[in-house]
Amino acid sequence: MRVRAVRSTLSRRVAAPLSVLVVLLAGCATDDPATTPRPSAAPVALTNCGTPVTVAAPPERAVTLNQPATEIMLALGLADRMAGTAYLDDAILPEHAAAYAAVPVLSNRYPAKEKLLEAAPDFVYASFHSAFGDEGVGDRAALAGLGIGTYLSPAGCPKQHRPAKLTVEDVFAEIREVAAVFGVPERAEKLIADQRARIATAAARIGGARDVSVLWWDAGTDAPSVGACCGSPNMIMSAVGVGNVFGDLTGGWADTSWEAVVDRDPGVIVLVDAGWDAAAAKRAFLTRHPGLKELPAVARQRFVVIPFSSTSAGVRVVLGVEALATGVAQLPAGADR
């Protein structure tokens, strides 16, 4: 699974901005997918990660690759438009488990292109750039040549199209665009409103702890990979309202040194928990390391554990925000909190 972690991390590090122009959208969806009639033909044109995407009518047989894309589709009530899915990092969110169970799983990782085509997709939606690379289902141009539309998350685009600094608004923009492609814009607005409210509630929990500095430790022990200025970790920290102790480093994630960690003396340490790199192992490393165990955040056990799946751009971002805010709010009060 560490291979998956590396792949996902690399993929996240090629996030890109999204330049969008929806030229026409028509749809009549309600909030209840079970009673929603199919929207009328709705040509949509947009530029996604530098790739022009034109959808003549809402897709009927989409395939999702990667967890964030799959869960955005499910959160929008679009399971009945999914001809297949692949490559989860974690169990599907409980509220979407029943709908997910009805979607064919093409592969535990990326399916072979032949396997993808067997599902007869009319659209492929992925979260990470690798999905359309050599290890994935092939490049977007080739799929377009087969009449298959594609969409890639802004947090997974090539570097040259990457947002200067990923924000929650970029995630919301993705939700809106996907909803536009599938002709269900009302569902996007409802979902976004709910997520905004939850984020605001979470941020309010930390009260006077907004000056706390946070180290986001993603992976690595020799040279720790930490949340830098411009990726998902910083997006979550910013949404909570706490400081990123390595916010001056470029990129979404950056390798640094433990000496730098000691120098910056974070007030809280986020331990990203993944099946291939458990938070418990990170905690044990810190508490046993002779040069780190006396660091105040380590000595006082000021750790916040966040599941890896809650750190990728998607509907789980709100879970990452809530976990970090709750963890900070539960710290003992004090000037150095």
CSV table of C-alpha atoms in Angstrom, one decimal, residues 26-249:
chain,number,residue,atom,x,y,z
A,26,ALA,CA,-30.0,23.1,-19.0
A,27,GLY,CA,-31.4,20.6,-16.5
A,28,CYS,CA,-34.4,20.0,-14.3
A,29,ALA,CA,-33.0,17.7,-11.5
A,30,THR,CA,-34.6,17.6,-8.1
A,31,ASP,CA,-32.8,16.6,-4.9
A,32,ASP,CA,-34.2,13.1,-5.0
A,33,PRO,CA,-32.3,11.1,-7.5
A,34,ALA,CA,-34.9,8.3,-7.4
A,35,THR,CA,-37.6,10.7,-8.7
A,36,THR,CA,-35.5,12.9,-10.9
A,37,PRO,CA,-36.2,12.7,-14.6
A,38,ARG,CA,-33.2,12.6,-16.9
A,39,PRO,CA,-32.2,16.2,-17.8
A,40,SER,CA,-32.7,17.3,-21.3
A,41,ALA,CA,-29.7,17.5,-23.7
A,42,ALA,CA,-27.4,20.1,-22.3
A,43,PRO,CA,-24.3,20.9,-24.2
A,44,VAL,CA,-21.6,21.9,-21.8
A,45,ALA,CA,-18.2,23.2,-22.8
A,46,LEU,CA,-15.4,23.8,-20.4
A,47,THR,CA,-11.7,23.8,-20.1
A,48,ASN,CA,-10.4,21.3,-17.5
A,49,CYS,CA,-6.7,21.2,-16.7
A,50,GLY,CA,-6.0,22.8,-20.0
A,51,THR,CA,-8.1,20.2,-21.9
A,52,PRO,CA,-11.2,21.3,-23.7
A,53,VAL,CA,-14.2,19.2,-22.7
A,54,THR,CA,-17.5,19.3,-24.6
A,55,VAL,CA,-20.4,17.3,-23.4
A,56,ALA,CA,-23.4,17.2,-25.8
A,57,ALA,CA,-25.7,15.6,-23.2
A,58,PRO,CA,-25.4,14.5,-19.6
A,59,PRO,CA,-23.4,11.2,-19.5
A,60,GLU,CA,-25.3,8.0,-18.7
A,61,ARG,CA,-22.4,5.6,-18.3
A,62,ALA,CA,-19.6,7.3,-16.3
A,63,VAL,CA,-16.7,5.5,-14.8
A,64,THR,CA,-15.0,7.0,-11.8
A,65,LEU,CA,-11.3,6.5,-10.9
A,66,ASN,CA,-10.1,7.3,-7.4
A,67,GLN,CA,-12.0,7.8,-4.1
A,68,PRO,CA,-12.6,11.6,-4.3
A,69,ALA,CA,-14.2,11.4,-7.7
A,70,THR,CA,-16.3,8.4,-6.8
A,71,GLU,CA,-17.6,10.1,-3.6
A,72,ILE,CA,-18.4,13.3,-5.3
A,73,MET,CA,-20.5,11.4,-7.8
A,74,LEU,CA,-22.3,9.6,-5.0
A,75,ALA,CA,-22.8,12.7,-3.0
A,76,LEU,CA,-24.5,14.3,-6.0
A,77,GLY,CA,-26.8,11.3,-6.2
A,78,LEU,CA,-25.4,10.1,-9.5
A,79,ALA,CA,-24.9,6.4,-8.8
A,80,ASP,CA,-27.4,5.5,-11.5
A,81,ARG,CA,-25.1,7.2,-14.0
A,82,MET,CA,-22.1,5.1,-13.0
A,83,ALA,CA,-21.2,2.2,-15.2
A,84,GLY,CA,-18.2,1.4,-13.1
A,85,THR,CA,-15.6,2.6,-10.5
A,86,ALA,CA,-12.1,1.8,-9.4
A,87,TYR,CA,-9.3,2.5,-7.0
A,88,LEU,CA,-10.4,3.4,-3.5
A,89,ASP,CA,-8.0,4.4,-0.7
A,90,ASP,CA,-10.6,3.7,2.1
A,91,ALA,CA,-14.0,2.3,2.7
A,92,ILE,CA,-16.7,4.3,1.0
A,93,LEU,CA,-18.4,6.9,3.2
A,94,PRO,CA,-21.2,5.1,5.2
A,95,GLU,CA,-23.9,7.4,3.9
A,96,HIS,CA,-23.1,6.4,0.3
A,97,ALA,CA,-22.4,2.7,0.9
A,98,ALA,CA,-25.7,1.4,-0.4
A,99,ALA,CA,-25.5,3.4,-3.6
A,100,TYR,CA,-21.9,2.4,-4.1
A,101,ALA,CA,-22.8,-1.3,-3.7
A,102,ALA,CA,-24.8,-1.1,-6.9
A,103,VAL,CA,-21.9,0.2,-9.0
A,104,PRO,CA,-19.7,-2.4,-10.7
A,105,VAL,CA,-16.1,-2.3,-9.3
A,106,LEU,CA,-13.8,-2.7,-12.3
A,107,SER,CA,-10.6,-3.0,-10.4
A,108,ASN,CA,-9.1,-2.4,-7.0
A,109,ARG,CA,-6.6,-0.2,-8.7
A,110,TYR,CA,-6.7,1.3,-12.2
A,111,PRO,CA,-8.3,-1.0,-14.6
A,112,ALA,CA,-6.6,-2.0,-17.8
A,113,LYS,CA,-7.9,0.1,-20.7
A,114,GLU,CA,-9.6,-3.0,-22.2
A,115,LYS,CA,-11.4,-3.5,-18.9
A,116,LEU,CA,-12.5,0.1,-18.9
A,117,LEU,CA,-13.9,-0.2,-22.4
A,118,GLU,CA,-15.8,-3.3,-21.6
A,119,ALA,CA,-17.9,-1.1,-19.3
A,120,ALA,CA,-18.9,1.0,-22.4
A,121,PRO,CA,-18.3,4.3,-20.6
A,122,ASP,CA,-19.3,7.6,-22.1
A,123,PHE,CA,-17.4,9.6,-19.5
A,124,VAL,CA,-14.4,9.0,-17.2
A,125,TYR,CA,-13.9,11.1,-14.1
A,126,ALA,CA,-10.7,10.8,-12.1
A,127,SER,CA,-9.1,12.6,-9.2
A,128,PHE,CA,-5.4,12.0,-9.8
A,129,HIS,CA,-3.3,12.7,-12.9
A,130,SER,CA,-2.0,9.2,-12.8
A,131,ALA,CA,-5.4,7.9,-13.8
A,132,PHE,CA,-4.8,9.2,-17.4
A,133,GLY,CA,-1.1,8.1,-17.4
A,134,ASP,CA,0.7,5.0,-18.3
A,135,GLU,CA,-0.4,3.3,-15.1
A,136,GLY,CA,-4.0,4.3,-15.6
A,137,VAL,CA,-6.5,4.0,-18.5
A,138,GLY,CA,-4.6,6.0,-21.1
A,139,ASP,CA,-4.4,9.6,-22.0
A,140,ARG,CA,-7.4,11.9,-22.3
A,141,ALA,CA,-6.9,12.6,-26.0
A,142,ALA,CA,-7.1,8.9,-26.9
A,143,LEU,CA,-10.3,8.5,-24.9
A,144,ALA,CA,-11.7,11.5,-26.6
A,145,GLY,CA,-11.0,9.9,-29.9
A,146,LEU,CA,-13.2,7.0,-28.8
A,147,GLY,CA,-16.0,9.4,-28.0
A,148,ILE,CA,-15.4,9.2,-24.2
A,149,GLY,CA,-15.4,12.5,-22.3
A,150,THR,CA,-13.1,13.0,-19.4
A,151,TYR,CA,-12.8,15.2,-16.3
A,152,LEU,CA,-9.8,15.5,-13.9
A,153,SER,CA,-10.0,17.0,-10.5
A,154,PRO,CA,-8.4,20.5,-10.2
A,155,ALA,CA,-6.3,18.9,-7.4
A,156,GLY,CA,-4.9,16.4,-9.8
A,157,CYS,CA,-4.0,18.4,-12.9
A,158,PRO,CA,-0.6,18.9,-14.4
A,159,LYS,CA,1.6,21.4,-12.7
A,160,GLN,CA,1.2,24.1,-15.4
A,161,HIS,CA,-2.5,24.2,-14.8
A,162,ARG,CA,-2.3,24.0,-11.0
A,163,PRO,CA,-4.1,26.5,-8.8
A,164,ALA,CA,-1.5,28.8,-7.2
A,165,LYS,CA,-2.9,27.8,-3.8
A,166,LEU,CA,-5.6,25.1,-3.5
A,167,THR,CA,-8.6,26.3,-1.5
A,168,VAL,CA,-11.9,24.9,-0.5
A,169,GLU,CA,-13.4,27.0,-3.2
A,170,ASP,CA,-11.5,25.0,-5.8
A,171,VAL,CA,-13.2,21.8,-4.4
A,172,PHE,CA,-16.6,23.5,-4.6
A,173,ALA,CA,-15.8,24.6,-8.2
A,174,GLU,CA,-15.1,21.0,-9.1
A,175,ILE,CA,-18.4,19.9,-7.5
A,176,ARG,CA,-20.2,22.5,-9.5
A,177,GLU,CA,-18.6,21.5,-12.8
A,178,VAL,CA,-19.3,17.9,-12.4
A,179,ALA,CA,-22.9,18.7,-11.5
A,180,ALA,CA,-23.1,20.9,-14.6
A,181,VAL,CA,-21.8,18.1,-16.8
A,182,PHE,CA,-24.4,15.7,-15.4
A,183,GLY,CA,-27.2,18.3,-15.5
A,184,VAL,CA,-27.8,18.4,-11.7
A,185,PRO,CA,-26.6,21.9,-10.6
A,186,GLU,CA,-29.1,22.2,-7.8
A,187,ARG,CA,-27.6,19.2,-6.1
A,188,ALA,CA,-24.2,20.8,-6.2
A,189,GLU,CA,-25.5,24.0,-4.5
A,190,LYS,CA,-27.2,22.0,-1.8
A,191,LEU,CA,-24.1,19.9,-1.1
A,192,ILE,CA,-21.8,23.0,-1.1
A,193,ALA,CA,-24.1,24.8,1.3
A,194,ASP,CA,-24.0,21.9,3.7
A,195,GLN,CA,-20.3,21.7,3.5
A,196,ARG,CA,-19.9,25.4,4.1
A,197,ALA,CA,-22.0,25.2,7.2
A,198,ARG,CA,-20.1,22.3,8.6
A,199,ILE,CA,-16.7,24.0,7.9
A,200,ALA,CA,-17.9,27.2,9.6
A,201,THR,CA,-19.1,25.3,12.6
A,202,ALA,CA,-15.8,23.4,12.8
A,203,ALA,CA,-13.7,26.5,12.5
A,204,ALA,CA,-15.7,28.2,15.3
A,205,ARG,CA,-14.8,25.3,17.7
A,206,ILE,CA,-11.1,26.4,18.0
A,207,GLY,CA,-12.1,29.7,19.6
A,208,GLY,CA,-8.9,31.5,20.8
A,209,ALA,CA,-6.5,28.9,19.4
A,210,ARG,CA,-6.2,30.5,16.0
A,211,ASP,CA,-2.6,31.4,16.7
A,212,VAL,CA,-1.6,27.8,17.1
A,213,SER,CA,1.0,26.6,14.6
A,214,VAL,CA,0.5,23.2,13.0
A,215,LEU,CA,3.0,20.7,11.6
A,216,TRP,CA,1.2,18.5,9.0
A,217,TRP,CA,3.3,15.3,8.8
A,218,ASP,CA,2.3,13.3,5.7
A,219,ALA,CA,5.0,10.6,5.4
A,220,GLY,CA,8.7,9.9,5.7
A,221,THR,CA,11.1,9.6,8.6
A,222,ASP,CA,14.5,10.5,7.2
A,223,ALA,CA,13.2,13.6,5.5
A,224,PRO,CA,9.6,14.2,6.7
A,225,SER,CA,7.1,15.2,4.0
A,226,VAL,CA,5.1,18.0,5.4
A,227,GLY,CA,2.2,20.2,4.3
A,228,ALA,CA,3.6,23.2,2.4
A,229,CYS,CA,2.1,26.3,1.1
A,230,CYS,CA,-0.3,25.3,-1.6
A,231,GLY,CA,-1.9,21.8,-1.4
A,232,SER,CA,-4.6,20.0,0.5
A,233,PRO,CA,-3.0,20.2,3.9
A,234,ASN,CA,-2.7,23.9,3.8
A,235,MET,CA,-6.2,24.1,2.4
A,236,ILE,CA,-7.5,22.3,5.5
A,237,MET,CA,-5.4,24.3,7.9
A,238,SER,CA,-6.5,27.5,6.3
A,239,ALA,CA,-10.2,26.5,6.5
A,240,VAL,CA,-9.8,25.8,10.2
A,241,GLY,CA,-7.9,29.0,10.7
A,242,VAL,CA,-4.7,27.7,12.2
A,243,GLY,CA,-1.2,28.4,11.1
A,244,ASN,CA,0.9,26.2,8.9
A,245,VAL,CA,4.4,26.0,10.4
A,246,PHE,CA,5.8,25.2,6.9
A,247,GLY,CA,3.5,27.4,5.0
A,248,ASP,CA,6.6,29.2,3.5
A,249,LEU,CA,7.7,26.1,1.6
